[in-house]
Amino acid sequence: VCTEFVLQIDNIIDEINSIEIDPIFQRVVAGNNDIPIGALILSLNNGDWVNRGRQYVSESNVCPFCQKPTIDEDFRKQIEAFFSGEYDRCMQHIGMLYSSYERKTHLIISALEALASDANKCAVGKLDVGLFSEKIQLLDEVYKRNLAGIAEKKREPGKLVAIKYTSDIIAV
């Protein structure tokens, strides 16, 4: 039972590590610059702002920002085309990474806390439960900061975010 438990933890930690090193966090996720309006959006570096504003563009032709009748069907199609394809795939990938990281880090912290609360559960040798608990707390704090970074990437995909690689915390 203990060996299976350790293998499950190892597998989950490997999955967490692969999320932490995903190249999407060091990549600017931008829309399609082949669309006529794309070059302008990219040159102004306001793709995240335009993306958030998409929800305010209603069926009317009134721009939600300047309140002037500047929105036509061609404009709507260009905006949608700018954020389709690769952008959508990247956003789905970031969303999946967030959900997976949140779930897996919660599993690891819960498993490690359970192990710390019952050090006799496995024959772990001379485990310093106090030091082990401190490592769990440190790991949990880093996981939470990383999760906040992934959430930031979801909100602003055009930003680069720093995700701390936690394998060095676990290895020590």
mmCIF file of C-alpha atoms in Angstrom:
data_model
loop_
_atom_site.group_PDB
_atom_site.id
_atom_site.type_symbol
_atom_site.label_atom_id
_atom_site.label_comp_id
_atom_site.label_asym_id
_atom_site.label_seq_id
_atom_site.Cartn_x
_atom_site.Cartn_y
_atom_site.Cartn_z
ATOM 1 C CA VAL A 1 0.000 0.000 0.000
ATOM 2 C CA CYS A 2 2.806 2.427 0.884
ATOM 3 C CA THR A 3 4.642 1.752 -2.374
ATOM 4 C CA GLU A 4 1.461 2.438 -4.382
ATOM 5 C CA PHE A 5 0.939 5.645 -2.398
ATOM 6 C CA VAL A 6 4.484 6.840 -3.139
ATOM 7 C CA LEU A 7 4.135 5.971 -6.833
ATOM 8 C CA GLN A 8 0.861 7.903 -7.057
ATOM 9 C CA ILE A 9 2.493 10.919 -5.411
ATOM 10 C CA ASP A 10 5.491 10.649 -7.758
ATOM 11 C CA ASN A 11 3.206 10.539 -10.806
ATOM 12 C CA ILE A 12 1.207 13.556 -9.656
ATOM 13 C CA ILE A 13 4.386 15.494 -8.858
ATOM 14 C CA ASP A 14 5.688 14.700 -12.359
ATOM 15 C CA GLU A 15 2.433 16.039 -13.821
ATOM 16 C CA ILE A 16 2.706 19.200 -11.695
ATOM 17 C CA ASN A 17 6.319 19.690 -12.811
ATOM 18 C CA SER A 18 5.332 19.362 -16.463
ATOM 19 C CA ILE A 19 2.705 22.090 -15.981
ATOM 20 C CA GLU A 20 5.250 24.364 -14.285
ATOM 21 C CA ILE A 21 7.623 24.165 -17.243
ATOM 22 C CA ASP A 22 4.961 24.538 -19.926
ATOM 23 C CA PRO A 23 6.308 27.044 -22.489
ATOM 24 C CA ILE A 24 2.951 28.849 -22.727
ATOM 25 C CA PHE A 25 3.840 30.883 -19.622
ATOM 26 C CA GLN A 26 6.836 32.435 -21.380
ATOM 27 C CA ARG A 27 4.947 33.051 -24.594
ATOM 28 C CA VAL A 28 2.913 36.078 -25.584
ATOM 29 C CA VAL A 29 -0.467 34.743 -26.622
ATOM 30 C CA ALA A 30 -1.799 37.121 -29.243
ATOM 31 C CA GLY A 31 -4.441 37.066 -31.886
ATOM 32 C CA ASN A 32 -4.122 36.665 -35.614
ATOM 33 C CA ASN A 33 -2.202 39.580 -37.116
ATOM 34 C CA ASP A 34 -3.236 38.538 -40.646
ATOM 35 C CA ILE A 35 -6.624 40.147 -39.987
ATOM 36 C CA PRO A 36 -6.757 43.827 -41.085
ATOM 37 C CA ILE A 37 -7.385 45.068 -37.538
ATOM 38 C CA GLY A 38 -4.830 42.609 -36.110
ATOM 39 C CA ALA A 39 -1.766 44.662 -36.932
ATOM 40 C CA LEU A 40 -3.232 47.671 -35.119
ATOM 41 C CA ILE A 41 -4.190 45.662 -32.043
ATOM 42 C CA LEU A 42 -0.743 44.069 -31.879
ATOM 43 C CA SER A 43 1.146 47.315 -32.502
ATOM 44 C CA LEU A 44 -0.762 48.993 -29.669
ATOM 45 C CA ASN A 45 -0.126 45.924 -27.498
ATOM 46 C CA ASN A 46 -3.690 45.969 -26.235
ATOM 47 C CA GLY A 47 -4.980 42.564 -27.284
ATOM 48 C CA ASP A 48 -5.928 41.665 -23.702
ATOM 49 C CA TRP A 49 -7.932 44.887 -23.395
ATOM 50 C CA VAL A 50 -9.703 44.319 -26.721
ATOM 51 C CA ASN A 51 -10.422 40.708 -25.762
ATOM 52 C CA ARG A 52 -12.030 41.781 -22.489
ATOM 53 C CA GLY A 53 -14.032 44.381 -24.397
ATOM 54 C CA ARG A 54 -15.518 41.785 -26.758
ATOM 55 C CA GLN A 55 -18.148 40.923 -24.191
ATOM 56 C CA TYR A 56 -19.442 44.513 -24.309
ATOM 57 C CA VAL A 57 -19.915 44.620 -28.072
ATOM 58 C CA SER A 58 -23.613 43.976 -28.415
ATOM 59 C CA GLU A 59 -25.783 43.597 -31.453
ATOM 60 C CA SER A 60 -26.077 47.363 -31.801
ATOM 61 C CA ASN A 61 -23.629 49.413 -33.833
ATOM 62 C CA VAL A 62 -22.673 51.611 -30.856
ATOM 63 C CA CYS A 63 -19.146 51.143 -29.578
ATOM 64 C CA PRO A 64 -19.243 50.405 -25.840
ATOM 65 C CA PHE A 65 -16.084 52.462 -25.348
ATOM 66 C CA CYS A 66 -16.558 55.655 -27.356
ATOM 67 C CA GLN A 67 -20.378 55.436 -27.552
ATOM 68 C CA LYS A 68 -20.357 56.243 -31.274
ATOM 69 C CA PRO A 69 -21.986 54.171 -34.041
ATOM 70 C CA THR A 70 -18.746 52.620 -35.290
ATOM 71 C CA ILE A 71 -19.490 48.886 -35.008
ATOM 72 C CA ASP A 72 -20.510 47.121 -38.187
ATOM 73 C CA GLU A 73 -20.658 43.438 -39.146
ATOM 74 C CA ASP A 74 -17.222 43.557 -40.801
ATOM 75 C CA PHE A 75 -15.689 44.953 -37.592
ATOM 76 C CA ARG A 76 -17.350 42.204 -35.515
ATOM 77 C CA LYS A 77 -16.052 39.529 -37.891
ATOM 78 C CA GLN A 78 -12.514 40.942 -37.774
ATOM 79 C CA ILE A 79 -12.494 40.986 -33.979
ATOM 80 C CA GLU A 80 -13.798 37.422 -33.794
ATOM 81 C CA ALA A 81 -11.298 36.280 -36.435
ATOM 82 C CA PHE A 82 -8.456 37.973 -34.543
ATOM 83 C CA PHE A 83 -9.226 35.873 -31.454
ATOM 84 C CA SER A 84 -9.983 32.573 -33.200
ATOM 85 C CA GLY A 85 -7.793 29.633 -34.069
ATOM 86 C CA GLU A 86 -4.456 29.543 -32.270
ATOM 87 C CA TYR A 87 -5.549 32.126 -29.699
ATOM 88 C CA ASP A 88 -8.572 30.021 -28.720
ATOM 89 C CA ARG A 89 -6.428 26.873 -28.513
ATOM 90 C CA CYS A 90 -3.916 28.645 -26.276
ATOM 91 C CA MET A 91 -6.669 29.974 -24.027
ATOM 92 C CA GLN A 92 -8.186 26.500 -23.701
ATOM 93 C CA HIS A 93 -4.735 25.105 -22.922
ATOM 94 C CA ILE A 94 -4.140 27.722 -20.220
ATOM 95 C CA GLY A 95 -7.570 26.980 -18.734
ATOM 96 C CA MET A 96 -6.806 23.257 -18.695
ATOM 97 C CA LEU A 97 -3.408 23.888 -17.068
ATOM 98 C CA TYR A 98 -5.056 26.023 -14.378
ATOM 99 C CA SER A 99 -7.691 23.377 -13.540
ATOM 100 C CA SER A 100 -5.186 20.550 -13.562
ATOM 101 C CA TYR A 101 -2.633 22.437 -11.462
ATOM 102 C CA GLU A 102 -5.260 23.442 -8.918
ATOM 103 C CA ARG A 103 -6.556 19.872 -8.588
ATOM 104 C CA LYS A 104 -3.169 18.132 -8.519
ATOM 105 C CA THR A 105 -1.510 20.533 -6.076
ATOM 106 C CA HIS A 106 -4.478 20.157 -3.730
ATOM 107 C CA LEU A 107 -4.102 16.363 -3.936
ATOM 108 C CA ILE A 108 -0.381 16.512 -3.155
ATOM 109 C CA ILE A 109 -0.736 18.900 -0.222
ATOM 110 C CA SER A 110 -3.592 16.811 1.222
ATOM 111 C CA ALA A 111 -1.597 13.583 0.836
ATOM 112 C CA LEU A 112 1.527 15.069 2.391
ATOM 113 C CA GLU A 113 -0.423 16.576 5.288
ATOM 114 C CA ALA A 114 -2.059 13.189 5.915
ATOM 115 C CA LEU A 115 1.373 11.578 5.908
ATOM 116 C CA ALA A 116 2.729 14.204 8.324
ATOM 117 C CA SER A 117 -0.193 13.722 10.684
ATOM 118 C CA ASP A 118 0.453 9.978 10.838
ATOM 119 C CA ALA A 119 4.188 9.458 10.355
ATOM 120 C CA ASN A 120 3.743 5.762 11.213
ATOM 121 C CA LYS A 121 1.553 5.212 8.144
ATOM 122 C CA CYS A 122 4.625 4.302 6.097
ATOM 123 C CA ALA A 123 8.008 3.101 7.239
ATOM 124 C CA VAL A 124 9.773 6.359 6.374
ATOM 125 C CA GLY A 125 12.712 6.021 8.692
ATOM 126 C CA LYS A 126 13.610 8.879 10.990
ATOM 127 C CA LEU A 127 11.240 11.478 9.635
ATOM 128 C CA ASP A 128 11.542 14.888 11.272
ATOM 129 C CA VAL A 129 7.815 15.662 11.214
ATOM 130 C CA GLY A 130 8.416 19.327 12.120
ATOM 131 C CA LEU A 131 10.795 19.869 9.207
ATOM 132 C CA PHE A 132 8.517 17.846 6.922
ATOM 133 C CA SER A 133 5.541 20.037 7.905
ATOM 134 C CA GLU A 134 7.565 23.195 7.191
ATOM 135 C CA LYS A 135 8.395 21.853 3.721
ATOM 136 C CA ILE A 136 4.712 21.126 3.113
ATOM 137 C CA GLN A 137 3.819 24.692 4.119
ATOM 138 C CA LEU A 138 6.520 26.136 1.837
ATOM 139 C CA LEU A 139 5.384 23.937 -1.031
ATOM 140 C CA ASP A 140 1.759 24.980 -0.501
ATOM 141 C CA GLU A 141 2.730 28.672 -0.571
ATOM 142 C CA VAL A 142 4.664 28.242 -3.829
ATOM 143 C CA TYR A 143 1.804 26.245 -5.352
ATOM 144 C CA LYS A 144 -0.602 29.069 -4.456
ATOM 145 C CA ARG A 145 1.696 31.714 -5.989
ATOM 146 C CA ASN A 146 2.055 29.609 -9.121
ATOM 147 C CA LEU A 147 -1.712 29.146 -9.328
ATOM 148 C CA ALA A 148 -2.107 32.927 -9.050
ATOM 149 C CA GLY A 149 0.394 33.304 -11.895
ATOM 150 C CA ILE A 150 -1.548 30.861 -14.059
ATOM 151 C CA ALA A 151 -4.764 32.767 -13.256
ATOM 152 C CA GLU A 152 -3.002 35.972 -14.327
ATOM 153 C CA LYS A 153 -2.045 34.314 -17.622
ATOM 154 C CA LYS A 154 -5.707 33.386 -18.122
ATOM 155 C CA ARG A 155 -6.753 37.016 -17.564
ATOM 156 C CA GLU A 156 -3.919 38.550 -19.570
ATOM 157 C CA PRO A 157 -2.576 35.996 -22.049
ATOM 158 C CA GLY A 158 -0.345 38.610 -23.646
ATOM 159 C CA LYS A 159 1.746 38.772 -20.455
ATOM 160 C CA LEU A 160 4.671 36.572 -19.602
ATOM 161 C CA VAL A 161 4.357 34.976 -16.172
ATOM 162 C CA ALA A 162 6.993 33.412 -13.953
ATOM 163 C CA ILE A 163 6.077 30.013 -12.577
ATOM 164 C CA LYS A 164 8.435 28.626 -9.942
ATOM 165 C CA TYR A 165 9.592 25.101 -10.530
ATOM 166 C CA THR A 166 8.864 23.203 -7.302
ATOM 167 C CA SER A 167 10.847 20.012 -7.800
ATOM 168 C CA ASP A 168 13.776 21.515 -5.876
ATOM 169 C CA ILE A 169 11.526 22.061 -2.837
ATOM 170 C CA ILE A 170 10.297 18.486 -2.962
ATOM 171 C CA ALA A 171 13.758 17.001 -3.500
ATOM 172 C CA VAL A 172 15.292 18.611 -0.413
#
